[in-house]
Structure formats: structure tokens, C-alpha cells
Short mmCIF file of C-alpha atoms in Angstrom, two decimals:
data_model
loop_
_atom_site.label_atom_id
_atom_site.label_comp_id
_atom_site.label_asym_id
_atom_site.label_seq_id
_atom_site.Cartn_x
_atom_site.Cartn_y
_atom_site.Cartn_z
CA MET R 1173 0.69 -68.97 -11.50
CA ARG R 1174 0.41 -66.50 -14.14
CA LYS R 1175 -2.92 -65.49 -13.21
CA LEU R 1176 -1.96 -65.19 -9.62
CA CYS R 1177 0.82 -62.80 -10.35
CA ILE R 1178 -1.63 -60.77 -12.36
CA LEU R 1179 -4.11 -60.76 -9.26
CA LEU R 1180 -1.29 -59.67 -6.87
CA LEU R 1181 -0.04 -56.83 -9.49
CA VAL R 1182 -3.77 -55.47 -9.55
CA ALA R 1183 -4.15 -55.82 -5.95
CA LEU R 1184 -1.15 -53.58 -5.46
CA VAL R 1185 -2.28 -50.94 -7.53
CA VAL R 1186 -5.70 -50.65 -6.33
CA LEU R 1187 -5.37 -51.27 -2.70
CA SER R 1188 -2.15 -49.10 -2.16
CA GLY R 1189 -2.04 -46.65 0.87
CA CYS R 1190 -1.32 -43.31 0.94
CA TRP R 1191 2.15 -43.59 2.61
CA SER R 1192 3.13 -40.19 2.02
CA ARG R 1193 -0.12 -38.30 2.79
CA THR R 1194 -0.14 -35.12 4.93
CA GLU R 1195 -3.24 -34.42 6.98
CA LEU R 1196 -4.42 -30.90 7.06
CA ASN R 1197 -4.73 -31.56 11.03
CA ASP R 1198 -1.14 -31.92 11.15
CA LEU R 1199 -0.33 -28.52 9.37
CA GLY R 1200 -0.21 -25.00 10.88
CA ILE R 1201 -1.16 -22.65 8.10
CA VAL R 1202 0.57 -19.19 8.05
CA LEU R 1203 -1.62 -16.30 7.00
CA GLY R 1204 0.46 -13.69 8.38
CA MET R 1205 4.13 -12.48 9.67
CA ALA R 1206 5.06 -9.97 11.95
CA VAL R 1207 8.76 -8.83 12.33
CA ASP R 1208 9.52 -6.30 15.21
CA ALA R 1209 12.70 -5.03 17.01
CA GLY R 1210 12.80 -7.30 19.81
CA GLU R 1211 13.56 -6.54 23.51
CA GLU R 1212 15.88 -9.00 24.23
CA GLU R 1213 17.12 -10.17 20.86
CA PRO R 1214 17.60 -7.93 17.94
CA VAL R 1215 14.27 -9.83 15.99
CA ARG R 1216 10.88 -10.54 17.15
CA MET R 1217 8.83 -12.66 14.95
CA THR R 1218 5.20 -13.24 15.10
CA PHE R 1219 2.98 -15.77 13.04
CA TYR R 1220 -0.84 -15.51 12.82
CA ILE R 1221 -2.24 -19.04 12.66
CA PRO R 1222 -5.91 -19.84 12.32
CA ARG R 1223 -7.40 -22.84 14.17
CA PRO R 1224 -9.48 -24.55 11.51
CA GLN R 1225 -12.23 -25.70 13.74
CA PHE R 1226 -13.38 -22.16 14.68
CA GLY R 1227 -15.13 -19.58 12.07
CA GLY R 1228 -12.60 -16.46 12.70
CA GLN R 1229 -10.86 -14.13 14.60
CA GLY R 1230 -11.75 -13.62 18.53
CA ASP R 1231 -10.83 -13.67 22.00
CA GLY R 1232 -12.55 -17.22 22.55
CA GLY R 1233 -15.26 -17.64 24.79
CA ALA R 1234 -14.85 -18.93 28.59
CA GLY R 1235 -13.04 -22.11 28.62
CA LYS R 1236 -12.69 -21.86 24.61
CA PRO R 1237 -9.46 -21.21 22.94
CA ALA R 1238 -9.15 -18.19 20.74
CA ALA R 1239 -9.73 -18.86 16.96
CA VAL R 1240 -6.21 -17.38 16.09
CA TRP R 1241 -3.04 -18.72 17.26
CA ALA R 1242 -0.67 -15.76 17.22
CA VAL R 1243 2.63 -17.29 18.64
CA THR R 1244 5.85 -14.90 19.05
CA ARG R 1245 9.69 -15.69 19.58
CA GLU R 1246 12.73 -13.48 19.69
CA ALA R 1247 16.02 -14.36 18.08
CA PRO R 1248 19.47 -13.01 16.95
CA SER R 1249 18.49 -12.94 13.17
CA ILE R 1250 15.55 -13.68 10.85
CA SER R 1251 16.72 -17.34 9.76
CA GLU R 1252 17.12 -18.25 13.47
CA ALA R 1253 13.74 -16.72 14.46
CA LEU R 1254 11.88 -18.87 11.73
CA GLN R 1255 13.83 -21.99 12.91
CA GLN R 1256 12.51 -21.03 16.36
CA MET R 1257 9.12 -20.59 14.88
CA ARG R 1258 8.92 -24.08 13.55
CA LEU R 1259 9.98 -25.54 16.79
CA ALA R 1260 7.02 -23.88 18.66
CA SER R 1261 4.44 -25.67 17.36
CA SER R 1262 3.23 -28.98 17.65
CA ARG R 1263 1.79 -29.11 13.84
CA ARG R 1264 4.40 -28.79 10.62
CA ILE R 1265 4.57 -24.91 10.23
CA VAL R 1266 3.75 -24.11 6.27
CA LEU R 1267 4.24 -20.72 4.65
CA ASP R 1268 2.69 -21.54 1.12
CA HIS R 1269 -0.23 -19.68 1.94
CA LEU R 1270 1.22 -16.32 3.53
CA ARG R 1271 -1.10 -13.50 2.79
CA VAL R 1272 0.79 -10.20 4.37
CA LEU R 1273 4.40 -9.39 6.02
CA LEU R 1274 3.98 -6.95 8.52
CA ILE R 1275 7.20 -4.67 9.27
CA GLY R 1276 7.50 -2.70 12.43
CA GLU R 1277 8.68 1.04 11.87
CA GLU R 1278 11.71 0.87 14.61
CA TYR R 1279 12.73 -2.22 13.03
CA ALA R 1280 12.70 -1.12 9.41
CA ARG R 1281 14.26 2.00 10.75
CA THR R 1282 17.19 0.65 12.94
CA ARG R 1283 18.35 -2.38 11.23
CA GLY R 1284 16.93 -1.94 7.79
CA VAL R 1285 14.47 -4.53 5.48
CA GLY R 1286 17.63 -6.42 3.84
CA GLU R 1287 18.19 -9.24 5.85
CA LEU R 1288 14.31 -10.06 6.11
CA LEU R 1289 13.71 -9.65 2.20
CA ASP R 1290 16.92 -12.04 1.69
CA ALA R 1291 15.68 -14.74 3.71
CA LEU R 1292 11.96 -14.67 2.47
CA ALA R 1293 13.26 -14.25 -1.33
CA MET R 1294 15.33 -17.57 -0.79
CA ASN R 1295 12.49 -19.17 0.90
CA ALA R 1296 11.33 -21.72 -1.54
CA GLU R 1297 7.74 -21.96 0.24
CA LEU R 1298 6.92 -18.34 0.26
CA ARG R 1299 5.03 -16.81 -2.95
CA LEU R 1300 6.14 -13.41 -4.28
CA THR R 1301 2.56 -12.49 -4.18
CA LEU R 1302 2.01 -11.57 -0.73
CA ARG R 1303 1.45 -8.27 0.41
CA PRO R 1304 3.98 -6.13 2.57
CA PHE R 1305 3.16 -3.43 5.19
CA VAL R 1306 5.08 -1.19 7.32
CA VAL R 1307 3.33 -0.92 10.42
CA GLU R 1308 3.68 2.61 12.66
CA GLY R 1309 4.37 1.17 15.73
CA ARG R 1310 4.61 -2.61 16.63
CA ALA R 1311 3.49 -4.41 13.79
CA ALA R 1312 2.32 -7.75 16.01
CA ASP R 1313 -0.26 -5.04 17.46
CA VAL R 1314 -2.15 -5.22 13.82
CA PHE R 1315 -3.18 -9.07 14.62
CA GLN R 1316 -4.58 -8.03 17.97
CA ALA R 1317 -6.96 -5.92 16.31
CA VAL R 1318 -10.10 -7.46 15.34
CA PRO R 1319 -10.90 -7.29 11.56
CA GLN R 1320 -14.22 -5.98 10.16
CA LEU R 1321 -16.07 -7.87 7.59
CA ARG R 1322 -13.50 -10.51 7.23
CA LEU R 1323 -12.79 -13.78 9.17
CA TYR R 1324 -9.01 -13.20 9.77
CA GLN R 1325 -6.96 -10.12 9.72
CA PRO R 1326 -4.61 -10.94 6.89
CA MET R 1327 -7.70 -11.10 4.77
CA ASN R 1328 -9.01 -8.05 5.99
CA LEU R 1329 -5.64 -6.20 5.17
CA VAL R 1330 -5.76 -7.28 1.44
CA GLY R 1331 -9.61 -6.68 1.13
CA MET R 1332 -8.71 -3.07 2.60
CA MET R 1333 -5.81 -2.58 -0.21
CA GLN R 1334 -8.07 -3.91 -3.09
CA ALA R 1335 -11.14 -1.97 -1.89
CA LYS R 1336 -9.21 1.34 -2.05
CA GLY R 1337 -8.23 0.55 -5.72
CA GLY R 1338 -4.82 1.68 -4.94
CA VAL R 1339 -1.47 -0.27 -6.81
CA ASP R 1340 -1.55 -3.75 -5.89
CA TRP R 1341 1.72 -3.76 -4.64
CA ARG R 1342 3.59 -7.12 -3.64
CA LEU R 1343 6.56 -8.59 -2.33
CA LYS R 1344 8.05 -8.95 -5.85
CA ASN R 1345 7.23 -5.51 -6.56
CA VAL R 1346 9.49 -4.48 -3.50
CA LEU R 1347 12.27 -6.84 -4.89
CA VAL R 1348 12.53 -5.45 -7.97
CA ALA R 1349 12.60 -1.66 -7.27
CA ARG R 1350 14.84 -2.49 -4.24
CA SER R 1351 17.50 -3.77 -7.25
CA SER R 1352 16.60 -1.01 -9.56
CA GLU R 1353 19.41 1.72 -10.07
CA THR R 1354 16.40 4.41 -11.10
CA HIS R 1355 13.43 3.53 -8.40
CA SER R 1356 13.28 3.69 -4.45
CA SER R 1357 11.42 0.69 -3.02
CA TRP R 1358 8.21 1.70 -0.86
CA MET R 1359 5.23 -0.02 0.73
CA TYR R 1360 2.10 0.66 2.19
CA ALA R 1361 1.73 2.04 5.48
CA LEU R 1362 -0.97 0.68 8.35
CA LYS R 1363 -1.48 2.22 11.73
CA VAL R 1364 -3.43 0.48 14.68
CA MET R 1365 -6.02 3.28 15.47
CA GLU R 1366 -8.44 3.27 18.93
CA ARG R 1367 -12.04 4.08 18.04
CA GLU R 1368 -15.48 4.48 19.84
CA ALA R 1369 -17.34 0.94 19.87
CA LEU R 1370 -20.66 1.39 18.86
CA THR R 1371 -21.88 -1.61 20.70
CA PRO R 1372 -20.82 -3.76 24.18
CA VAL R 1373 -18.85 -6.25 22.12
CA GLY R 1374 -17.55 -4.14 19.43
CA PRO R 1375 -13.89 -3.53 18.63
CA GLU R 1376 -12.33 -0.80 20.23
CA GLU R 1377 -9.39 -0.78 17.93
CA ALA R 1378 -8.57 -1.39 14.04
CA ALA R 1379 -6.09 -1.39 11.56
CA VAL R 1380 -6.21 1.42 8.65
CA LEU R 1381 -4.04 2.25 5.80
CA SER R 1382 -2.23 5.40 6.82
CA GLY R 1383 0.12 6.17 3.90
CA ALA R 1384 3.24 5.20 2.24
CA ALA R 1385 6.87 4.00 3.79
CA LEU R 1386 9.64 5.09 1.56
CA PHE R 1387 13.04 3.33 1.55
CA ILE R 1388 17.00 4.28 0.49
CA GLY R 1389 18.19 1.16 0.15
CA ASP R 1390 16.99 -1.48 2.68
CA GLU R 1391 16.71 1.56 5.31
CA LEU R 1392 13.36 3.20 5.80
CA VAL R 1393 13.59 7.08 5.75
CA MET R 1394 10.23 8.44 5.76
CA ILE R 1395 6.47 7.70 5.77
CA LEU R 1396 4.09 9.77 3.62
CA HIS R 1397 0.53 10.61 4.89
CA PRO R 1398 -2.49 12.00 2.93
CA PRO R 1399 -2.49 13.97 0.88
CA ASP R 1400 1.10 13.31 -0.23
CA SER R 1401 0.71 9.51 -0.19
CA GLN R 1402 -2.48 9.79 -2.46
CA PHE R 1403 -1.25 11.93 -4.89
CA LEU R 1404 2.06 9.64 -5.25
CA LEU R 1405 -0.08 6.63 -6.50
CA TRP R 1406 -1.16 9.23 -9.30
CA PHE R 1407 2.29 8.73 -10.65
CA LEU R 1408 2.21 4.80 -10.32
CA GLY R 1409 -1.23 4.88 -12.33
CA SER R 1410 -3.53 4.78 -9.44
CA SER R 1411 -6.07 7.24 -8.37
CA LYS R 1412 -9.03 5.57 -7.77
CA GLY R 1413 -10.63 6.38 -4.37
CA THR R 1414 -9.13 10.04 -3.85
CA ILE R 1415 -11.47 12.52 -2.53
CA LEU R 1416 -10.37 16.39 -3.10
CA SER R 1417 -11.53 19.06 -1.04
CA VAL R 1418 -10.62 22.60 -2.18
CA PRO R 1419 -11.43 25.76 -0.57
CA CYS R 1420 -14.01 28.17 -2.74
CA PRO R 1421 -13.14 30.98 -4.67
CA LYS R 1422 -14.34 32.97 -1.93
CA PRO R 1423 -12.91 31.33 0.99
CA GLU R 1424 -15.71 32.38 2.90
CA GLU R 1425 -18.50 30.71 1.35
CA GLY R 1426 -16.97 27.23 2.56
CA THR R 1427 -15.32 24.59 0.40
CA PHE R 1428 -16.34 22.02 -2.56
CA SER R 1429 -15.17 18.49 -2.73
CA GLY R 1430 -15.13 16.01 -5.66
CA HIS R 1431 -14.20 12.18 -6.04
CA VAL R 1432 -11.40 11.65 -8.68
CA LEU R 1433 -12.90 9.20 -11.47
CA SER R 1434 -9.73 9.61 -12.80
CA GLY R 1435 -6.15 11.08 -12.41
CA ARG R 1436 -2.38 10.23 -13.78
CA ALA R 1437 0.52 12.40 -13.34
CA SER R 1438 3.13 12.21 -16.16
CA VAL R 1439 7.05 12.78 -16.08
CA HIS R 1440 8.78 14.55 -19.06
CA PRO R 1441 12.48 14.57 -18.65
CA HIS R 1442 14.24 17.69 -20.92
CA MET R 1443 17.95 18.03 -21.23
CA GLN R 1444 19.70 21.52 -21.76
CA GLY R 1445 23.41 21.21 -21.65
CA ASP R 1446 23.95 19.29 -18.57
CA GLN R 1447 21.25 20.26 -16.69
CA VAL R 1448 18.32 18.19 -16.00
CA SER R 1449 14.51 19.25 -15.73
CA PHE R 1450 11.07 17.68 -15.51
CA LEU R 1451 7.98 18.74 -16.26
CA VAL R 1452 4.96 16.96 -14.52
CA ARG R 1453 1.81 17.13 -16.18
CA VAL R 1454 -1.17 16.26 -13.90
CA LYS R 1455 -4.66 15.30 -15.32
CA ALA R 1456 -7.44 14.53 -13.54
CA SER R 1457 -11.49 14.31 -14.20
CA VAL R 1458 -13.59 14.70 -11.22
CA ASN R 1459 -17.36 14.37 -10.12
CA LEU R 1460 -18.35 16.76 -7.61
CA SER R 1461 -19.98 15.40 -4.46
CA ARG R 1462 -20.43 18.38 -2.10
CA VAL R 1463 -20.48 22.40 -2.94
CA GLN R 1464 -20.59 25.11 -0.57
CA CYS R 1465 -19.61 27.70 -3.14
CA LYS R 1466 -22.58 30.24 -4.35
CA LEU R 1467 -22.19 29.14 -7.69
CA ARG R 1468 -24.26 27.14 -10.64
CA MET R 1469 -22.86 24.19 -11.64
CA ASN R 1470 -24.99 24.32 -15.18
CA HIS R 1471 -23.05 27.75 -16.18
CA PRO R 1472 -19.81 26.99 -18.17
CA GLU R 1473 -17.94 29.94 -16.33
CA ASP R 1474 -18.58 29.01 -13.22
CA ARG R 1475 -17.56 25.08 -13.38
CA ARG R 1476 -14.69 26.49 -15.35
CA LEU R 1477 -13.93 28.59 -12.29
CA LEU R 1478 -14.22 25.46 -9.72
CA GLU R 1479 -11.86 23.67 -12.33
CA GLU R 1480 -9.11 26.12 -12.12
CA HIS R 1481 -9.16 26.39 -8.35
CA MET R 1482 -9.04 22.82 -8.08
CA ALA R 1483 -6.18 22.27 -10.67
CA ALA R 1484 -4.30 25.08 -8.43
CA TYR R 1485 -4.93 22.90 -5.54
CA VAL R 1486 -3.66 19.55 -6.95
CA ARG R 1487 -0.62 21.64 -8.41
CA ARG R 1488 0.39 22.98 -5.12
CA ASN R 1489 0.22 19.46 -3.72
CA VAL R 1490 2.22 17.57 -6.32
CA ALA R 1491 4.63 20.67 -6.10
CA ASP R 1492 5.11 19.66 -2.62
CA LEU R 1493 5.02 15.93 -2.98
CA VAL R 1494 8.15 16.22 -5.48
CA GLU R 1495 9.94 18.54 -2.99
CA ARG R 1496 9.60 16.33 -0.01
CA LEU R 1497 10.78 13.31 -2.20
CA GLN R 1498 13.84 15.38 -3.45
CA LYS R 1499 14.69 16.51 0.21
CA GLY R 1500 14.74 12.85 1.14
CA GLY R 1501 16.66 11.52 -1.88
CA VAL R 1502 14.04 9.22 -2.55
CA ASP R 1503 12.56 8.34 -5.83
CA PRO R 1504 9.65 5.94 -5.57
CA ALA R 1505 7.80 8.08 -8.80
CA GLY R 1506 10.41 6.71 -11.27
CA PHE R 1507 12.10 9.88 -12.29
CA GLY R 1508 15.15 8.44 -13.21
CA LYS R 1509 13.45 5.66 -15.21
CA HIS R 1510 11.91 8.19 -17.24
CA LEU R 1511 15.15 9.80 -17.74
CA GLN R 1512 16.82 6.82 -18.53
CA LEU R 1513 14.30 5.87 -21.34
CA ALA R 1514 14.62 9.66 -22.88
CA TYR R 1515 18.20 10.07 -22.81
CA PRO R 1516 19.66 6.50 -22.53
CA ARG R 1517 23.56 7.95 -23.38
CA TYR R 1518 23.17 10.82 -20.63
CA TYR R 1519 22.07 8.10 -18.08
CA LYS R 1520 24.97 5.67 -18.71
CA THR R 1521 27.70 8.86 -17.81
CA ILE R 1522 25.66 9.50 -14.42
CA GLY R 1523 25.03 6.11 -13.25
CA GLU R 1524 24.57 5.33 -9.69
CA ARG R 1525 25.12 9.24 -9.62
CA TRP R 1526 21.68 9.58 -10.10
CA LYS R 1527 21.02 10.00 -6.09
CA GLU R 1528 23.12 13.07 -6.70
CA VAL R 1529 21.43 14.55 -9.29
CA TRP R 1530 18.08 14.05 -8.41
CA PRO R 1531 17.55 16.35 -5.36
CA ASN R 1532 18.70 18.79 -7.62
CA ALA R 1533 16.83 18.43 -10.47
CA LYS R 1534 14.52 21.46 -11.46
CA VAL R 1535 10.70 20.33 -11.51
CA THR R 1536 7.84 22.00 -12.94
CA VAL R 1537 4.10 20.81 -12.28
CA GLU R 1538 0.96 21.40 -14.59
CA ALA R 1539 -2.05 20.84 -13.64
CA ARG R 1540 -5.45 20.34 -15.63
CA VAL R 1541 -8.99 19.37 -13.75
CA ASN R 1542 -11.95 18.50 -15.80
CA ILE R 1543 -15.33 18.53 -13.75
CA PRO R 1544 -17.72 16.46 -16.52
CA ARG R 1545 -20.55 16.13 -13.95
CA SER R 1546 -21.50 17.11 -10.49
CA GLY R 1547 -23.18 14.35 -9.21
CA LEU R 1548 -26.95 14.46 -9.65
CA LEU R 1549 -27.11 18.38 -9.26
CA THR R 1550 -26.87 21.40 -11.42
CA SER R 1551 -26.28 24.14 -8.58
CA PRO R 1552 -26.06 23.86 -5.20
CA GLY R 1553 -28.93 22.29 -3.06
CA SER R 1554 -29.10 25.52 -0.59
CA LYS R 1555 -30.31 28.67 -2.13
CA THR R 1556 -28.27 32.01 -2.24
CA ASP R 1557 -29.08 35.07 -0.12
CA GLU R 1558 -29.99 36.79 -3.65
CA GLU R 1559 -32.51 33.67 -4.59
CA LEU R 1560 -33.75 33.95 -0.80
CA MET R 1561 -34.71 37.35 -1.41
CA ASN R 1562 -36.29 36.80 -4.75
CA TRP R 1563 -38.28 33.75 -4.11
#
């Protein structure tokens, strides 16, 4: 009897089934979410769900379903839209692998993103590492554009941001900036652009990074485009991928361009009485990639002249960016945080009035550009008129 009981116990352990199993074929894995202003209801939500048996995004051939299922529902609120999306599928919808959140510009301007961010922050399924974007136009249109070099559009968008080398801005960063007294929240901006297809089956539309969307509280107030959006990233510690194109010292000769190897804008607050001012120091190291100016790159004086002209260009653009931020009453660059760290006692006296102080603060910009090299050339590839005469 004892042996029989032992055998039964062993059998129960070895032969037990997976009663709580969940098969992959029973799940609908959401990779992307788009939120727009609805036509009949305030909220229009779209889920981007791949079909695992297909190799990538496409329209599907004759008699074949598309490799991606984009399901859309409209509802009075974000919570109700999420509930309707779960009821729309024959599979159990899971959000654990959500990669991107796309927010339509109209929705962000008219309704704000507060309700959406609150719903996402309280959802235990979601990861705070997903990437949020604001789309100029309708957010769901990004899912209709065919991705390049990636199987699915959400992976394509993440890859674009990483390849650009910009700030890896995630949902957790937006939530932190949203609750900050010294920062304004922001997100990368996207746009769907038409382009000429190089092949008969080539894509006619492509999603591209178009700039940065700035918020006051939960309301979208402006979208910065290059070069403003590029120089904003310099304040956040990322300048990779920036190309500067500047007129020559003699504008009639053309322009010269350079690839930024490193660049940073540092903020230095100053107090004089109750007056707040800031000094912005911009430093950049640039590798020249194209020169139309009739100058020799191996001459220190000529190279110094180009450095001064490029520094003046950077100074003007950074000053224009700061002016736009002050007029808009937004501070994504963290001027308020620098003031709080440098003068904590003063900042306690103004508290939430920083939004009133910032637009009137004096900001001075200094720029310094170093050109350590000019690609593989030490002088322009084409000869000057004088050289041709003496050749």
C-alpha cells in the first residue's frame, strides 16, 4: 500500500498537465497603439497586431490576408476604447510587447494627453520603456505606411530613432517631465510623407522623424522642426547626426557643410538682485564634409575663419530657439532646473511662478566651434580661378 501511494505521488508530479497554459496562437500581441480624435466619438484608437504566420507588413496578395491586422474603434474615453479593443478580437489582446504610442496632433491639441497618459501609467501590462510620438496629421496613417528595412512599422520607428542617435525618449521620461515643476514635457514628432516609388511595387509613403512636440501641462502647444528641434537635443546631451550647412565668408562663393562629431549646450544661471539671467555656452566639434569656399583647409587662418562663421551660425540658431521657447512659455531644455540647482533659496520663493519668470529672463548665447579635420581633404577638390590661371 505504501509503495502504491508513492507511485501515485510520482505519477501526479511527472504526468501533471499544463492546466493554465496559454498558447501563442491564442494571443493578439499589440506592437503599436495610435490615438486620434474620432469622427463620431471623442477617442479613436487603433491597435497594430501582426499575424505571426506571415513574414512582415504588407497588403497581402490575392486571396491572402494582410500580414498585419490594424483594428480601430471609437469610444467616449480612453478606458472605454481599451475595453472595446479587447472585445474586437477573437484572441486575447496583450499589451506587454507594446513598442510605440502614436498620438494624433489634433487629439493632442484639443483634448490633451492627460487622460491617455494616466490610463497608460495605471495599466499593469504596459512597460514604461515604450516610445511615444506625436504625429503631424492622423496617427493611424503611420501604420498604413510600409516600413523600410524592418518587418513591422513599430520596429521601424524605434530603429529610426536609434539610428538617428538622438535622445532615447521613453514613456517614463514623459511622465517624469510631466510631473516636474522645472521642465516641460516633449515627444518626438512624426510625419507621413509622399515620395516617388523607385520600383512598381515600391512604397509611395514613408514615416519620417519631423521634429519635437512641446507641451504645457498636457496640452500640445507647438511642434519644432529642424534646425530648432536639432539644437534642442544639444541641451539634452545629444547632437549625433546633426549636419550644419553655413554660407561661406563670401556668400557668393556658396556654402560649406560639416558633420557634428560632438556638441553640447550648457546652461549657467546668474542672479543680480531679483533679476534672473542665463548664459548658454555651446561647444561643437565638426568634421567638414563639403566646402565651396575658395579657402585652403590646411591654412590655420582660413580654417579659423570657417570656425568663426559656423560658430556665428550656431549662436544665431540657438538664440532663435530660446526665443521661441520663451514666447511659447515652454522649457523642455531645463533652464528652470539649472536655476533651482544653482539658487535653491531663490527658487523656493518663486515656486510655480517660474512659468511667469522664464519668458522674461535674459538669455545670452555664446558659441565655439572647432574643426579638427576636413574629411580626407586639406583643401577644396576644385581649383580656384587663380590656381587655374597658374596651372
